[in-house]
Short mmCIF file of C-alpha atoms in Angstrom, two decimals:
data_model
loop_
_atom_site.label_atom_id
_atom_site.label_comp_id
_atom_site.label_asym_id
_atom_site.label_seq_id
_atom_site.Cartn_x
_atom_site.Cartn_y
_atom_site.Cartn_z
CA MET C 26 -19.19 -33.20 -22.20
CA THR C 27 -19.28 -34.33 -25.83
CA ASP C 28 -19.95 -32.74 -29.18
CA SER C 29 -22.35 -35.48 -30.30
CA GLY C 30 -25.28 -34.06 -32.20
CA ALA C 31 -23.75 -30.57 -32.37
CA ARG C 32 -22.11 -28.95 -35.36
CA PRO C 33 -18.48 -30.05 -35.18
CA GLY C 34 -16.02 -27.37 -34.22
CA LYS C 35 -18.17 -25.14 -32.04
CA ARG C 36 -16.72 -26.39 -28.78
CA GLU C 37 -13.21 -26.15 -30.20
CA ARG C 38 -13.88 -22.62 -31.42
CA LEU C 39 -15.18 -21.58 -28.00
CA VAL C 40 -12.11 -22.98 -26.25
CA SER C 41 -9.80 -21.33 -28.75
CA SER C 42 -11.52 -17.95 -28.38
CA ALA C 43 -11.54 -18.31 -24.60
CA SER C 44 -7.81 -19.05 -24.58
CA ASP C 45 -7.10 -16.04 -26.75
CA LEU C 46 -9.26 -13.61 -24.76
CA LEU C 47 -8.03 -14.89 -21.38
CA TYR C 48 -4.50 -14.34 -22.61
CA ARG C 49 -5.12 -10.84 -23.93
CA GLN C 50 -7.52 -9.46 -21.33
CA GLY C 51 -7.39 -11.76 -18.31
CA VAL C 52 -10.06 -13.91 -16.66
CA GLU C 53 -12.09 -11.32 -14.78
CA ARG C 54 -12.54 -9.00 -17.72
CA THR C 55 -13.59 -11.73 -20.16
CA THR C 56 -17.28 -12.51 -20.49
CA ILE C 57 -19.04 -15.52 -21.99
CA ALA C 58 -20.68 -13.14 -24.49
CA GLN C 59 -17.26 -11.92 -25.70
CA ILE C 60 -16.04 -15.48 -26.08
CA ALA C 61 -19.17 -16.55 -27.96
CA ASN C 62 -18.88 -13.53 -30.24
CA ALA C 63 -15.21 -14.16 -30.99
CA ALA C 64 -15.97 -17.83 -31.67
CA ASP C 65 -18.91 -16.97 -33.93
CA VAL C 66 -21.19 -19.10 -31.76
CA PRO C 67 -24.62 -17.74 -30.68
CA PRO C 68 -24.35 -16.86 -26.96
CA GLY C 69 -27.38 -19.02 -26.20
CA ASN C 70 -25.56 -22.07 -27.56
CA VAL C 71 -22.56 -21.72 -25.24
CA TYR C 72 -24.43 -23.32 -22.35
CA TYR C 73 -24.79 -26.51 -24.33
CA TYR C 74 -21.02 -26.91 -24.01
CA PHE C 75 -20.12 -24.95 -20.88
CA LYS C 76 -22.40 -24.25 -17.96
CA THR C 77 -20.29 -21.43 -16.52
CA ARG C 78 -17.40 -19.20 -17.44
CA ASP C 79 -15.29 -21.23 -15.02
CA ASP C 80 -15.99 -24.33 -17.14
CA LEU C 81 -14.66 -22.45 -20.15
CA VAL C 82 -11.57 -21.31 -18.25
CA HIS C 83 -11.05 -24.90 -17.13
CA ALA C 84 -11.23 -26.05 -20.76
CA ALA C 85 -8.78 -23.32 -21.79
CA ILE C 86 -6.34 -24.59 -19.15
CA ASP C 87 -6.86 -28.13 -20.50
CA ALA C 88 -6.00 -26.77 -23.94
CA GLN C 89 -2.75 -25.29 -22.54
CA ALA C 90 -2.01 -28.68 -21.00
CA GLY C 91 -2.55 -30.26 -24.42
CA GLU C 92 -0.15 -27.77 -26.00
CA MET C 93 2.38 -28.63 -23.31
CA THR C 94 2.07 -32.33 -24.12
CA THR C 95 2.71 -31.53 -27.79
CA LEU C 96 5.67 -29.31 -26.88
CA PHE C 97 7.26 -31.99 -24.67
CA ALA C 98 6.71 -34.65 -27.36
CA GLY C 99 8.53 -32.43 -29.85
CA LEU C 100 11.37 -31.64 -27.47
CA GLU C 101 11.78 -35.31 -26.55
CA ARG C 102 12.67 -36.05 -30.14
CA LEU C 103 15.81 -33.96 -29.62
CA PRO C 104 18.87 -36.11 -28.98
CA ASP C 105 19.84 -34.98 -25.46
CA PRO C 106 18.47 -33.20 -22.38
CA HIS C 107 20.69 -30.16 -22.92
CA ALA C 108 19.17 -29.57 -26.35
CA ARG C 109 15.68 -30.15 -24.92
CA LEU C 110 16.16 -27.53 -22.21
CA ARG C 111 17.43 -25.05 -24.78
CA GLY C 112 14.38 -25.93 -26.86
CA LEU C 113 12.13 -25.20 -23.91
CA ILE C 114 13.65 -21.72 -23.55
CA HIS C 115 13.13 -21.13 -27.28
CA SER C 116 9.51 -22.16 -27.01
CA TRP C 117 8.94 -19.01 -24.93
CA THR C 118 11.24 -16.68 -26.77
CA ASP C 119 10.46 -17.54 -30.37
CA ASP C 120 8.08 -14.60 -30.35
CA CYS C 121 9.52 -11.92 -28.05
CA GLU C 122 7.20 -9.28 -29.53
CA ARG C 123 4.13 -11.21 -28.47
CA ALA C 124 5.64 -11.89 -25.04
CA ALA C 125 6.22 -8.17 -24.57
CA GLU C 126 2.67 -7.40 -25.64
CA TYR C 127 0.79 -10.02 -23.63
CA GLY C 128 3.21 -11.82 -21.28
CA CYS C 129 3.20 -15.55 -20.65
CA PRO C 130 -0.20 -17.23 -21.23
CA MET C 131 0.41 -19.61 -18.35
CA GLY C 132 2.12 -17.17 -15.97
CA GLY C 133 -0.53 -14.48 -16.45
CA LEU C 134 -3.32 -16.96 -15.86
CA CYS C 135 -1.67 -18.32 -12.70
CA SER C 136 -0.94 -14.83 -11.39
CA GLU C 137 -4.60 -13.85 -11.75
CA LEU C 138 -6.08 -17.14 -10.51
CA ASN C 139 -3.70 -17.16 -7.51
CA LYS C 140 -5.95 -14.43 -6.12
CA VAL C 141 -8.92 -16.81 -6.19
CA GLU C 142 -8.71 -19.93 -4.07
CA GLY C 143 -10.33 -22.90 -5.73
CA ASP C 144 -10.28 -25.55 -8.42
CA LEU C 145 -9.30 -23.22 -11.26
CA SER C 146 -6.33 -21.93 -9.35
CA ARG C 147 -5.14 -25.45 -8.60
CA HIS C 148 -5.79 -26.54 -12.18
CA ALA C 149 -3.63 -23.69 -13.54
CA ALA C 150 -0.94 -24.35 -10.93
CA GLY C 151 -0.81 -27.92 -12.23
CA LEU C 152 0.57 -26.55 -15.51
CA ILE C 153 3.49 -24.88 -13.73
CA GLY C 154 4.08 -27.97 -11.61
CA ARG C 155 4.19 -30.19 -14.67
CA LEU C 156 6.58 -27.85 -16.44
CA ILE C 157 8.95 -27.80 -13.48
CA ASP C 158 8.79 -31.59 -13.21
CA TRP C 159 9.61 -32.03 -16.87
CA ALA C 160 12.56 -29.62 -16.73
CA ALA C 161 13.77 -31.26 -13.50
CA GLY C 162 13.77 -34.62 -15.28
CA GLN C 163 15.91 -33.20 -18.07
CA PHE C 164 18.42 -31.71 -15.64
CA VAL C 165 18.66 -35.07 -13.85
CA LEU C 166 19.25 -36.79 -17.21
CA MET C 167 22.03 -34.23 -17.73
CA GLY C 168 23.64 -35.70 -14.61
CA ARG C 169 22.48 -32.99 -12.20
CA PRO C 170 21.05 -34.45 -8.98
CA ASP C 171 19.92 -30.91 -8.08
CA GLY C 172 17.61 -31.02 -11.10
CA PRO C 173 14.44 -30.03 -9.21
CA GLN C 174 16.07 -26.89 -7.80
CA LEU C 175 17.59 -26.00 -11.18
CA ALA C 176 14.20 -26.45 -12.82
CA VAL C 177 12.57 -24.03 -10.38
CA THR C 178 15.33 -21.50 -11.06
CA MET C 179 14.91 -21.87 -14.82
CA ILE C 180 11.13 -21.53 -14.86
CA ALA C 181 11.24 -18.66 -12.34
CA ARG C 182 13.73 -16.81 -14.54
CA ILE C 183 11.61 -17.30 -17.65
CA GLU C 184 8.40 -16.25 -15.94
CA GLY C 185 10.08 -13.24 -14.34
CA ALA C 186 11.58 -12.17 -17.67
CA MET C 187 8.17 -12.46 -19.34
CA LEU C 188 6.60 -10.34 -16.61
CA LEU C 189 9.24 -7.61 -16.94
CA ALA C 190 9.17 -7.62 -20.75
CA ASN C 191 5.38 -7.37 -20.66
CA THR C 192 5.31 -4.69 -17.96
CA LEU C 193 7.89 -2.52 -19.70
CA ARG C 194 6.62 -3.47 -23.18
CA ASP C 195 10.19 -4.29 -24.14
CA PRO C 196 10.85 -7.43 -26.25
CA GLN C 197 14.58 -6.84 -25.84
CA ILE C 198 14.32 -7.89 -22.17
CA MET C 199 13.00 -11.30 -23.19
CA PHE C 200 15.64 -11.63 -25.89
CA ALA C 201 18.55 -10.77 -23.55
CA GLN C 202 17.25 -12.88 -20.67
CA SER C 203 16.79 -15.92 -22.89
CA ARG C 204 20.37 -15.56 -24.12
CA GLU C 205 21.55 -15.48 -20.51
CA LEU C 206 19.47 -18.53 -19.67
CA GLU C 207 20.88 -20.47 -22.60
CA GLU C 208 24.40 -19.68 -21.42
CA TRP C 209 23.42 -20.77 -17.92
CA VAL C 210 22.04 -24.10 -19.21
CA ASP C 211 25.21 -24.55 -21.30
CA SER C 212 27.33 -23.99 -18.19
CA LEU C 213 25.49 -26.81 -16.40
CA ALA C 214 25.83 -29.35 -19.22
CA MET K 14 -6.92 16.29 -3.65
CA THR K 15 -6.59 17.30 -0.02
CA ASP K 16 -8.04 16.24 3.31
CA SER K 17 -8.95 19.79 4.35
CA GLY K 18 -12.22 19.88 6.19
CA ALA K 19 -12.47 16.09 6.40
CA ARG K 20 -11.81 13.90 9.42
CA PRO K 21 -8.09 13.16 9.29
CA GLY K 22 -7.14 9.67 8.34
CA LYS K 23 -10.06 8.68 6.11
CA ARG K 24 -8.16 9.09 2.89
CA GLU K 25 -5.18 7.25 4.37
CA ARG K 26 -7.46 4.45 5.56
CA LEU K 27 -9.03 4.13 2.12
CA VAL K 28 -5.64 3.92 0.43
CA SER K 29 -4.41 1.38 2.96
CA SER K 30 -7.51 -0.81 2.55
CA ALA K 31 -7.31 -0.48 -1.22
CA SER K 32 -3.66 -1.57 -1.18
CA ASP K 33 -4.47 -4.57 0.99
CA LEU K 34 -7.50 -5.70 -1.05
CA LEU K 35 -5.76 -5.18 -4.39
CA TYR K 36 -2.92 -7.31 -3.12
CA ARG K 37 -5.12 -10.09 -1.84
CA GLN K 38 -7.84 -10.21 -4.47
CA GLY K 39 -6.60 -8.26 -7.48
CA VAL K 40 -7.92 -5.12 -9.16
CA GLU K 41 -10.90 -6.45 -11.09
CA ARG K 42 -12.44 -8.28 -8.15
CA THR K 43 -12.11 -5.35 -5.73
CA THR K 44 -15.03 -2.94 -5.46
CA ILE K 45 -15.18 0.54 -3.99
CA ALA K 46 -17.78 -0.77 -1.51
CA GLN K 47 -15.36 -3.43 -0.25
CA ILE K 48 -12.60 -0.86 0.15
CA ALA K 49 -14.91 1.56 2.00
CA ASN K 50 -16.10 -1.25 4.27
CA ALA K 51 -12.58 -2.40 5.09
CA ALA K 52 -11.54 1.21 5.77
CA ASP K 53 -14.58 1.83 7.96
CA VAL K 54 -15.56 4.77 5.77
CA PRO K 55 -19.19 5.19 4.65
CA PRO K 56 -19.31 4.26 0.93
CA GLY K 57 -20.97 7.58 0.11
CA ASN K 58 -17.94 9.42 1.50
CA VAL K 59 -15.44 7.70 -0.78
CA TYR K 60 -16.29 9.96 -3.69
CA TYR K 61 -15.13 12.98 -1.69
CA TYR K 62 -11.62 11.56 -1.96
CA PHE K 63 -11.69 9.38 -5.08
CA LYS K 64 -14.01 9.84 -8.04
CA THR K 65 -13.44 6.34 -9.46
CA ARG K 66 -11.94 3.00 -8.49
CA ASP K 67 -9.09 3.80 -10.87
CA ASP K 68 -8.29 6.88 -8.76
CA LEU K 69 -8.03 4.60 -5.72
CA VAL K 70 -5.83 2.14 -7.58
CA HIS K 71 -3.66 5.06 -8.68
CA ALA K 72 -3.33 6.18 -5.05
CA ALA K 73 -2.46 2.61 -3.98
CA ILE K 74 0.33 2.58 -6.57
CA ASP K 75 1.50 5.96 -5.22
CA ALA K 76 1.58 4.38 -1.77
CA GLN K 77 3.76 1.55 -3.11
CA ALA K 78 6.04 4.19 -4.63
CA GLY K 79 6.24 5.84 -1.22
CA GLU K 80 7.18 2.53 0.40
CA MET K 81 9.84 2.09 -2.25
CA THR K 82 11.29 5.51 -1.43
CA THR K 83 11.43 4.52 2.25
CA LEU K 84 13.01 1.16 1.39
CA PHE K 85 15.70 2.77 -0.79
CA ALA K 86 16.42 5.39 1.89
CA GLY K 87 16.95 2.59 4.42
CA LEU K 88 19.13 0.57 2.07
CA GLU K 89 21.23 3.60 1.19
CA ARG K 90 22.32 3.86 4.80
CA LEU K 91 24.11 0.54 4.31
CA PRO K 92 27.83 1.00 3.73
CA ASP K 93 28.22 -0.47 0.25
CA PRO K 94 26.22 -1.41 -2.88
CA HIS K 95 26.76 -5.11 -2.31
CA ALA K 96 25.06 -4.94 1.10
CA ARG K 97 22.28 -2.79 -0.39
CA LEU K 98 21.53 -5.33 -3.12
CA ARG K 99 21.45 -8.12 -0.53
CA GLY K 100 19.13 -5.92 1.51
CA LEU K 101 16.84 -5.51 -1.48
CA ILE K 102 16.56 -9.30 -1.84
CA HIS K 103 15.77 -9.56 1.86
CA SER K 104 13.05 -6.96 1.55
CA TRP K 105 11.11 -9.50 -0.55
CA THR K 106 12.03 -12.62 1.31
CA ASP K 107 11.66 -11.47 4.88
CA ASP K 108 8.18 -12.94 4.81
CA CYS K 109 8.24 -15.99 2.54
CA GLU K 110 4.93 -17.22 3.96
CA ARG K 111 3.15 -14.09 2.86
CA ALA K 112 4.86 -14.20 -0.53
CA ALA K 113 3.63 -17.78 -1.01
CA GLU K 114 0.13 -16.80 0.00
CA TYR K 115 -0.28 -13.61 -2.02
CA GLY K 116 2.73 -13.17 -4.31
CA CYS K 117 4.48 -9.86 -4.94
CA PRO K 118 2.26 -6.78 -4.42
CA MET K 119 3.95 -4.98 -7.27
CA GLY K 120 4.36 -7.95 -9.62
CA GLY K 121 0.76 -9.07 -9.22
CA LEU K 122 -0.53 -5.58 -9.84
CA CYS K 123 1.61 -5.16 -12.95
CA SER K 124 0.63 -8.59 -14.26
CA GLU K 125 -3.04 -7.76 -13.98
CA LEU K 126 -2.79 -4.16 -15.23
CA ASN K 127 -0.64 -5.26 -18.19
CA LYS K 128 -3.88 -6.62 -19.64
CA VAL K 129 -5.40 -3.12 -19.60
CA GLU K 130 -3.72 -0.47 -21.71
CA GLY K 131 -3.78 2.93 -20.07
CA ASP K 132 -2.53 5.25 -17.38
CA LEU K 133 -2.81 2.74 -14.51
CA SER K 134 -0.75 0.18 -16.37
CA ARG K 135 1.97 2.75 -17.09
CA HIS K 136 1.84 4.02 -13.52
CA ALA K 137 2.40 0.51 -12.12
CA ALA K 138 5.11 -0.18 -14.70
CA GLY K 139 6.89 2.90 -13.39
CA LEU K 140 7.42 1.06 -10.08
CA ILE K 141 9.22 -1.79 -11.82
CA GLY K 142 11.24 0.66 -13.91
CA ARG K 143 12.31 2.59 -10.84
CA LEU K 144 13.31 -0.60 -9.04
CA ILE K 145 15.42 -1.76 -11.96
CA ASP K 146 17.07 1.67 -12.21
CA TRP K 147 17.93 1.67 -8.53
CA ALA K 148 19.41 -1.84 -8.64
CA ALA K 149 21.30 -0.96 -11.84
CA GLY K 150 22.85 2.02 -10.05
CA GLN K 151 24.02 -0.23 -7.23
CA PHE K 152 25.59 -2.74 -9.62
CA VAL K 153 27.39 0.12 -11.39
CA LEU K 154 28.67 1.37 -8.01
CA MET K 155 29.91 -2.20 -7.47
CA GLY K 156 32.08 -1.65 -10.56
CA ARG K 157 29.83 -3.52 -12.99
CA PRO K 158 29.31 -1.56 -16.22
CA ASP K 159 26.67 -4.17 -17.17
CA GLY K 160 24.62 -2.98 -14.18
CA PRO K 161 21.39 -2.36 -16.13
CA GLN K 162 21.39 -5.90 -17.54
CA LEU K 163 22.25 -7.41 -14.13
CA ALA K 164 19.44 -5.42 -12.55
CA VAL K 165 16.89 -6.80 -15.01
CA THR K 166 18.14 -10.31 -14.29
CA MET K 167 17.88 -9.78 -10.55
CA ILE K 168 14.38 -8.30 -10.57
CA ALA K 169 13.18 -10.90 -13.10
CA ARG K 170 14.48 -13.70 -10.87
CA ILE K 171 12.78 -12.27 -7.80
CA GLU K 172 9.47 -11.69 -9.56
CA GLY K 173 9.56 -15.15 -11.14
CA ALA K 174 10.34 -16.78 -7.80
CA MET K 175 7.44 -14.92 -6.18
CA LEU K 176 5.10 -16.08 -8.94
CA LEU K 177 6.14 -19.71 -8.58
CA ALA K 178 6.02 -19.66 -4.77
CA ASN K 179 2.57 -18.11 -4.92
CA THR K 180 1.29 -20.45 -7.64
CA LEU K 181 2.52 -23.57 -5.86
CA ARG K 182 1.77 -22.13 -2.40
CA ASP K 183 5.31 -23.06 -1.38
CA PRO K 184 7.34 -20.59 0.77
CA GLN K 185 10.36 -22.87 0.39
CA ILE K 186 10.67 -21.83 -3.26
CA MET K 187 11.09 -18.20 -2.25
CA PHE K 188 13.54 -19.12 0.48
CA ALA K 189 15.75 -21.27 -1.80
CA GLN K 190 15.63 -18.80 -4.69
CA SER K 191 16.62 -15.89 -2.48
CA ARG K 192 19.61 -17.89 -1.20
CA GLU K 193 20.65 -18.54 -4.78
CA LEU K 194 20.26 -14.86 -5.63
CA GLU K 195 22.38 -13.80 -2.67
CA GLU K 196 25.14 -16.13 -3.81
CA TRP K 197 24.84 -14.73 -7.30
CA VAL K 198 25.16 -11.14 -6.02
CA ASP K 199 28.14 -12.22 -3.89
CA SER K 200 29.79 -13.73 -6.96
CA LEU K 201 29.53 -10.38 -8.77
CA ALA K 202 30.96 -8.30 -5.95
#
């Protein structure tokens, strides 16, 4: 799938609008027409880029994977694994208000797609797997051979805190839980 | 809404089928026709009991609230708050295979309904709130004035572990995380 011959930016706009709408209203409730409208792309043009809504969801997951690559690259410029893990926590909690309003973009997507067996579900699960692997690597660099288990604990705690903050519409939950997590990471360093 | 004049059990069967289908396939993908079919109730009869799918979802949440009441009543027969909190963890992890296949019934429902502002979302959130309050009370009985904060941490960790186990289809995650949580509760006792 390429943009050759098409006005530059349409595909990118569709993916960006899809990501935003999937985040705010979920997969099932989001239509191609809504995405096209939000992207300011005529609905009839969408099929030039994406044959189905699933293709668009797939591309939105790819975009999340791209953001994760950028995040990891930024964190890896930090001097040590302890700082990188703290940075990872901050990447979720920088905007507690938004977390309380809409939850975790990745966690919400996985939770919904978990109900649907198939490629999309596995594709979204790949994001969580990659995140755990990265965090596990950092814990191992910190001298913790139990890095994989610690990484699961850390990501579970973040995802659970996001779910509770979102469910109870309470940013303070995210704020307090991230403080606790930072102290926990400090205690392991 | 009463069952007077109707064959006993139809309403109960509809609520039970709704609960099961909502758990396995989510709210948006579940139709009244599917629920009626699973409950062995003629679709035309459903409207005698429930005017809309939302009414059925509401009743399924009520059913979860009823199960929670039963769970708490059972746990409160245990001799001390420490045992009750361990019992609460076990209530999730007794069936790690099912957790890995379908996630947490309550967490999944909240995650999906969080995307839809309204009564249903608040009704489901009430389940999480009630759970946190109950756990907070037990921590306070254990002599922990920070009970409310500990309760949020505990429920967040359980919900996050369920989400990861479900996303990665790995019961072992739930098993290991529940062991960690038990040790954590022990350390606070």
